[in-house]
PDB file of C-alpha atoms in Angstrom:
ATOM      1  CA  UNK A 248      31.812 133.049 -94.374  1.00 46.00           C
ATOM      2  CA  UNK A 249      33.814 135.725 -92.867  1.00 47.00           C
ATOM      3  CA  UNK A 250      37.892 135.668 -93.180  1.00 60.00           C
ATOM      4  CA  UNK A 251      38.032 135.434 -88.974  1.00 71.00           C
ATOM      5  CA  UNK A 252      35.845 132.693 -88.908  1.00 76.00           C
ATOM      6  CA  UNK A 253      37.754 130.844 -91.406  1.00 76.00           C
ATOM      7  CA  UNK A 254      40.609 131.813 -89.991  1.00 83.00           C
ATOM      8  CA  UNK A 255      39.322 130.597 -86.513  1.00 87.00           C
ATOM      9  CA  UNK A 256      38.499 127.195 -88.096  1.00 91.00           C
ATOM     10  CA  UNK A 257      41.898 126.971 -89.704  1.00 90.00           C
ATOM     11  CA  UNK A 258      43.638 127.262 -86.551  1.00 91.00           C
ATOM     12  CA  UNK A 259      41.587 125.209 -84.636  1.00 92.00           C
ATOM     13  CA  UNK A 260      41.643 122.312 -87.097  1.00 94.00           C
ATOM     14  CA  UNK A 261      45.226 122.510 -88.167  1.00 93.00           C
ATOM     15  CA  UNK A 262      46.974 121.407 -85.903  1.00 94.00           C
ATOM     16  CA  UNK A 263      44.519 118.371 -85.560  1.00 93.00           C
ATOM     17  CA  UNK A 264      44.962 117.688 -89.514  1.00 93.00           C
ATOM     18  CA  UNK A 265      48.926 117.628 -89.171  1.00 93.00           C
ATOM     19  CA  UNK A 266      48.393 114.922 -86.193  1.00 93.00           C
ATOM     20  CA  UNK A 267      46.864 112.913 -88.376  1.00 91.00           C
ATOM     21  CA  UNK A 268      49.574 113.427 -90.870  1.00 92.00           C
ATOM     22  CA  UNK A 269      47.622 115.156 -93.424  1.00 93.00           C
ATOM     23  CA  UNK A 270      47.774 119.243 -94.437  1.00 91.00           C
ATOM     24  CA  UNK A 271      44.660 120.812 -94.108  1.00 92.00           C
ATOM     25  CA  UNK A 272      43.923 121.865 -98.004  1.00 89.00           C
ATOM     26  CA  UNK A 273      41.118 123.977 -97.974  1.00 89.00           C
ATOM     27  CA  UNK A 274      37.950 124.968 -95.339  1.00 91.00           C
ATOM     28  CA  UNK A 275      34.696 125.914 -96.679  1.00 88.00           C
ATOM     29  CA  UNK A 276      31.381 126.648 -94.780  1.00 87.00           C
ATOM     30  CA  UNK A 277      28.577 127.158 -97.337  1.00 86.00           C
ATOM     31  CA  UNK A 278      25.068 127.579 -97.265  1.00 84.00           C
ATOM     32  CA  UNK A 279      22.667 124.407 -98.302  1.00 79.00           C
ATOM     33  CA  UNK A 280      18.942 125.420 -97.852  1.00 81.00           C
ATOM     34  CA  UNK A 281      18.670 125.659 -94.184  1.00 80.00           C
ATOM     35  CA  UNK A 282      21.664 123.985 -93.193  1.00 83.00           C
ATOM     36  CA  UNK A 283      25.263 124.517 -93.171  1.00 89.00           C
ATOM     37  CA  UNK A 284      28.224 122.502 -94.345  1.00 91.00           C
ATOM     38  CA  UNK A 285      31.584 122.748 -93.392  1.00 91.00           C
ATOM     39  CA  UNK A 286      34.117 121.187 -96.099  1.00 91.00           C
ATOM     40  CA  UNK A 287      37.369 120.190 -95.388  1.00 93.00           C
ATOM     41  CA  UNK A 288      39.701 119.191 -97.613  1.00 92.00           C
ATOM     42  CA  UNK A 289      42.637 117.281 -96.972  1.00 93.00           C
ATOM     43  CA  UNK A 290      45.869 115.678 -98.710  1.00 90.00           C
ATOM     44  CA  UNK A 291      49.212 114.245 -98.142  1.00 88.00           C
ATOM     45  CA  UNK A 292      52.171 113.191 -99.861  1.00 82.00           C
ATOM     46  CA  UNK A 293      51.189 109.784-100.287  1.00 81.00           C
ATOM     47  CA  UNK A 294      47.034 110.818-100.465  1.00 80.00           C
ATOM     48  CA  UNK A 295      44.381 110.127 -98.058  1.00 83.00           C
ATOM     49  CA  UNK A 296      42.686 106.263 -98.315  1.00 87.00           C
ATOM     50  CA  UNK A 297      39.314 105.987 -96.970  1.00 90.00           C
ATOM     51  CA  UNK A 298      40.374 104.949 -93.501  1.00 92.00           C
ATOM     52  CA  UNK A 299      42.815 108.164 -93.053  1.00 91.00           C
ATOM     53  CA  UNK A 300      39.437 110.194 -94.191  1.00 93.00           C
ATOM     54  CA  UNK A 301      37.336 108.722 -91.063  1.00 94.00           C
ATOM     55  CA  UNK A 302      39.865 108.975 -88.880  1.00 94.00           C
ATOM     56  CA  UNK A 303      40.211 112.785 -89.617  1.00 94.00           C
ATOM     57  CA  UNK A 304      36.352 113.237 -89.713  1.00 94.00           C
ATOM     58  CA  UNK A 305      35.917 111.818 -86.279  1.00 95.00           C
ATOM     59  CA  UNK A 306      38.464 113.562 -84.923  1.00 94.00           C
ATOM     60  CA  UNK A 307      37.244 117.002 -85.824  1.00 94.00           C
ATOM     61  CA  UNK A 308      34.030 116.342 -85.463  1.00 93.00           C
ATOM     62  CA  UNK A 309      34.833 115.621 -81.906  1.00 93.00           C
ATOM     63  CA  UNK A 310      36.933 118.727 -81.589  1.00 93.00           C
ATOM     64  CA  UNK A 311      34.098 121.047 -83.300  1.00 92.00           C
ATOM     65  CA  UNK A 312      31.412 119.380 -80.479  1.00 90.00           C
ATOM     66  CA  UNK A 313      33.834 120.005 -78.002  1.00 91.00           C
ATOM     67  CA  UNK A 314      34.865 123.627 -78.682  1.00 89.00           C
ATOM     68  CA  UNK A 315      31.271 124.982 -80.764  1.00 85.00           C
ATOM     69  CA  UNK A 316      32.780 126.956 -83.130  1.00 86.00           C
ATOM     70  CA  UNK A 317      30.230 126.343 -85.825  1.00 87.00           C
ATOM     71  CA  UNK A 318      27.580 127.432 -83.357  1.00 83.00           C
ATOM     72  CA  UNK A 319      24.794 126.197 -82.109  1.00 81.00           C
ATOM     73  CA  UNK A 320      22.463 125.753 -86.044  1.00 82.00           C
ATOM     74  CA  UNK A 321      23.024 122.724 -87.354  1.00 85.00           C
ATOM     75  CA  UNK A 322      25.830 121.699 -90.112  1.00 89.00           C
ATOM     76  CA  UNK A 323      26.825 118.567 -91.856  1.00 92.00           C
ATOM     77  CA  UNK A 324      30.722 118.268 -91.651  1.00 93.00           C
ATOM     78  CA  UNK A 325      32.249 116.569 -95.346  1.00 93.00           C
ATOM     79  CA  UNK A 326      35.528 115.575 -94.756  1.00 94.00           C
ATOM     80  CA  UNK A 327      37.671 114.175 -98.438  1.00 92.00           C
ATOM     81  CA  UNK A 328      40.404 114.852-100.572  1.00 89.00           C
ATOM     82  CA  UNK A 329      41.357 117.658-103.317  1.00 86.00           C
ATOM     83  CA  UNK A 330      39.844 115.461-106.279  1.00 81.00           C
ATOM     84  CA  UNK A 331      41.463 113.957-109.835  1.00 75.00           C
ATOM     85  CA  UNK A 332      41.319 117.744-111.281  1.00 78.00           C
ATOM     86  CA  UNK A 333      42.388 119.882-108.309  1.00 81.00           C
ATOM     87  CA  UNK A 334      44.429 123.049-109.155  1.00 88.00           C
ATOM     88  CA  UNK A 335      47.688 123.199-108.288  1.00 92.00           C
ATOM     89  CA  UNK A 336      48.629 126.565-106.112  1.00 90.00           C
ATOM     90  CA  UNK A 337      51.499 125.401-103.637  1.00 91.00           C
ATOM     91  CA  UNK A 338      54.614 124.110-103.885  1.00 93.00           C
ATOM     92  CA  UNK A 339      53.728 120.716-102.127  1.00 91.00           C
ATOM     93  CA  UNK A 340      50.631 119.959-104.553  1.00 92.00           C
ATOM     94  CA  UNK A 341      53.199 120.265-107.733  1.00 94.00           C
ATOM     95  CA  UNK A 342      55.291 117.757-106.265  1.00 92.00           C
ATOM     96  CA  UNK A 343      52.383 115.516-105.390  1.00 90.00           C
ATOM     97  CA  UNK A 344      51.880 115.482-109.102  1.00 91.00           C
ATOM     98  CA  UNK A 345      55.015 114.380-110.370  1.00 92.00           C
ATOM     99  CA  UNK A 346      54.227 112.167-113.369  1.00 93.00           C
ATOM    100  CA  UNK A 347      51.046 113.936-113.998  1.00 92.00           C
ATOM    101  CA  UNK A 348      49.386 115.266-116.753  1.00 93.00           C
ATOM    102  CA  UNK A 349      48.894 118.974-116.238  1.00 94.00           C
ATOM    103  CA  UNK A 350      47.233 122.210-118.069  1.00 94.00           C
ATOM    104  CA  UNK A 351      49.065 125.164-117.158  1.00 96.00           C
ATOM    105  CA  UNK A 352      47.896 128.781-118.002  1.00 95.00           C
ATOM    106  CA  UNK A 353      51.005 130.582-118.816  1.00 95.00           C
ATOM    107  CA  UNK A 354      51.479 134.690-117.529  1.00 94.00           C
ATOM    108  CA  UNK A 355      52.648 135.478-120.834  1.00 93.00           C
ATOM    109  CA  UNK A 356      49.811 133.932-122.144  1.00 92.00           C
ATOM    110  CA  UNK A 357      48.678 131.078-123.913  1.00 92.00           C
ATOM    111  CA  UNK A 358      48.519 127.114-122.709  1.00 94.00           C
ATOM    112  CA  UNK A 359      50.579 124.496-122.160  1.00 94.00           C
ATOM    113  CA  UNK A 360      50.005 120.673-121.395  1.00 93.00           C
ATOM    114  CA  UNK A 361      52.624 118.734-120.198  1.00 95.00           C
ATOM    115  CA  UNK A 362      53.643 116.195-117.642  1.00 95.00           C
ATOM    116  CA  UNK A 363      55.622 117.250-114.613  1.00 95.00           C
ATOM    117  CA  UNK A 364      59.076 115.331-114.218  1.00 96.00           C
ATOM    118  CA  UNK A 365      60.444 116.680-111.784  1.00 96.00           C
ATOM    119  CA  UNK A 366      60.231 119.615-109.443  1.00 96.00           C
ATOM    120  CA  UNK A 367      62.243 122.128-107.079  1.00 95.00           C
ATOM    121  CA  UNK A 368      62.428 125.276-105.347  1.00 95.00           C
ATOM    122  CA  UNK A 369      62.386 127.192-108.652  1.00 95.00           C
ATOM    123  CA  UNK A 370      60.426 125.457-110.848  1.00 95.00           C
ATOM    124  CA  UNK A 371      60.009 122.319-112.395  1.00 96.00           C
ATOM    125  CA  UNK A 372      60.634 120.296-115.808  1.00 96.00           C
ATOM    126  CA  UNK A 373      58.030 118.754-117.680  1.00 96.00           C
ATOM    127  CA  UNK A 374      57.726 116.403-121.033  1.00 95.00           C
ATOM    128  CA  UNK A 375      55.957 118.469-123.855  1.00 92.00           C
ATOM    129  CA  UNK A 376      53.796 115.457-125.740  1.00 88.00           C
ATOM    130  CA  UNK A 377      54.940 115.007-129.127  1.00 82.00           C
ATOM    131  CA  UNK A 378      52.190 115.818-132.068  1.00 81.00           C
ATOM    132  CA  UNK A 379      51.728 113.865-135.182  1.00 80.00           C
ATOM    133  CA  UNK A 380      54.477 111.815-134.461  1.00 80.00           C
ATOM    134  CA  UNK A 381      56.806 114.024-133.293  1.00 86.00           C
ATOM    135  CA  UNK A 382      59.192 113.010-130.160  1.00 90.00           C
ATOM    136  CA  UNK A 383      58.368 114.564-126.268  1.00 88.00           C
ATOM    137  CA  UNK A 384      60.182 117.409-125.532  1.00 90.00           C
ATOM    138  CA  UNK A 385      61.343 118.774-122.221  1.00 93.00           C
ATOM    139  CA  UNK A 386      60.913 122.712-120.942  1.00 93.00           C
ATOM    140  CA  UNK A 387      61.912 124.022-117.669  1.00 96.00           C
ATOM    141  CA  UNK A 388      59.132 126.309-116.197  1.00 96.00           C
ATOM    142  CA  UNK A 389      60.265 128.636-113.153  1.00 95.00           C
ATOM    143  CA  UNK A 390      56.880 129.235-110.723  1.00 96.00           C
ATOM    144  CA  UNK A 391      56.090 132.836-112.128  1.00 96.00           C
ATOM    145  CA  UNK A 392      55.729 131.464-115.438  1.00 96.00           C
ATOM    146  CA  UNK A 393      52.789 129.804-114.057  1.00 96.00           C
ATOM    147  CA  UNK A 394      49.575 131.378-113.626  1.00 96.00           C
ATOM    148  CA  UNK A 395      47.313 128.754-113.222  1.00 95.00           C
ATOM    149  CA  UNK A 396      47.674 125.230-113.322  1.00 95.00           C
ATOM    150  CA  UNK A 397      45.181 122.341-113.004  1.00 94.00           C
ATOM    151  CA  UNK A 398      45.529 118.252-112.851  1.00 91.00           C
ATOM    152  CA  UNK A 399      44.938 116.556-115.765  1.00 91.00           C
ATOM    153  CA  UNK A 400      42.549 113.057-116.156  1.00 86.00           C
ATOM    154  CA  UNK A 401      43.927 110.071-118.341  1.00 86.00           C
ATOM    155  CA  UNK A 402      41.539 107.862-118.599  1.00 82.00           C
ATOM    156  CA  UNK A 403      44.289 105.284-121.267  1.00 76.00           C
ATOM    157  CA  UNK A 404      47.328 106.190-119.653  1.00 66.00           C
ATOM    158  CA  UNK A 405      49.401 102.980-118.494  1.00 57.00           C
ATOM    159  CA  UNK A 406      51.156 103.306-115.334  1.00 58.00           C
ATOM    160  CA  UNK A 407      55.036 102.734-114.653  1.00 55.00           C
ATOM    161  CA  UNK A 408      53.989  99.016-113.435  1.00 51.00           C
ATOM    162  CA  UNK A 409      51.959  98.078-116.280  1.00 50.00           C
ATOM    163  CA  UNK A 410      55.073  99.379-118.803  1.00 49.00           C
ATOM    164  CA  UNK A 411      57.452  97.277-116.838  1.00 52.00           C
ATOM    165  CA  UNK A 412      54.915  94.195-117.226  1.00 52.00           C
ATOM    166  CA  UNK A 413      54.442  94.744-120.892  1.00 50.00           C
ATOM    167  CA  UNK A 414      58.523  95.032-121.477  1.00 52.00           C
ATOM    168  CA  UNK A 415      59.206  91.924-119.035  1.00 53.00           C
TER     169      UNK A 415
END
């Protein structure tokens, strides 16, 4: 897909995302045997439920009838959400995973998982795990620290609610 086109599609389907109160992640048309499909990811503070989803998908389906910028071949529109092991590349999506588990690639080099704490306009703190027993620790890493950083799945990880249960 060209850069105009996506471009194009991001500013036709933008502003429709927002209205919905969602940000428009990520736009993808990619070739699937002899059809197209257009991918649109989406997100929000407090995430996307099923019914936000739909709503979206309708709406820009309706809006990419009504204008035909995908043309006149056939596509398949997917409409959903950046997934449990999205990367992390704006400032938004690191505060989204406050409390998360995350691997980041460090520019110096070398890896680092930790959970993000908190996060501002710098940077953010994380909680090192302890090893072998050892105590968390916390860093501070400012954003050009980070190279690359990706979400984390915990599949045993306990929640704030169930900790309050077990201590109540």
């Amino acid at each position: 897909m060209s850069t105009t086109q996506s471009e194009r599609l991001r500013e036709l389907l933008e502003p429709l995302v927002a209205s919905q109160g969602l940000d428009l992640e990520e736009i993808a048309v990619d070739s699937v045997g002899r059809k197209r499909v257009l991918r649109v990811v989406v997100d929000s503070d407090a995430g996307a439920d099923l019914d936000a989803i739909a709503d979206v998908s309708r709406a820009l389906s309706a809006k990419l009838d009504e204008t035909n910028a995908m043309g006149d071949s056939a596509y398949d529109l997917e409409v959903g959400t950046p997934g449990a092991e999205r990367p992390l590349t704006e400032h938004r999506h690191f505060v989204r995973a406050v409390d998360r588990l995350v691997k980041f690639q460090l520019t110096e080099g070398g890896d680092l998982v930790a959970r993000i704490l908190t996060v501002d306009e710098e940077g953010l703190d994380v909680e090192v795990p302890g090893v072998k027993g050892r105590k968390a620790t916390t860093r501070r890493l400012a954003f050009p620290e980070i190279a690359k950083a990706r979400v984390q799945v915990e599949f045993n990880r306990k929640d704030k609610k169930d900790k309050e249960e077990e201590e109540a």
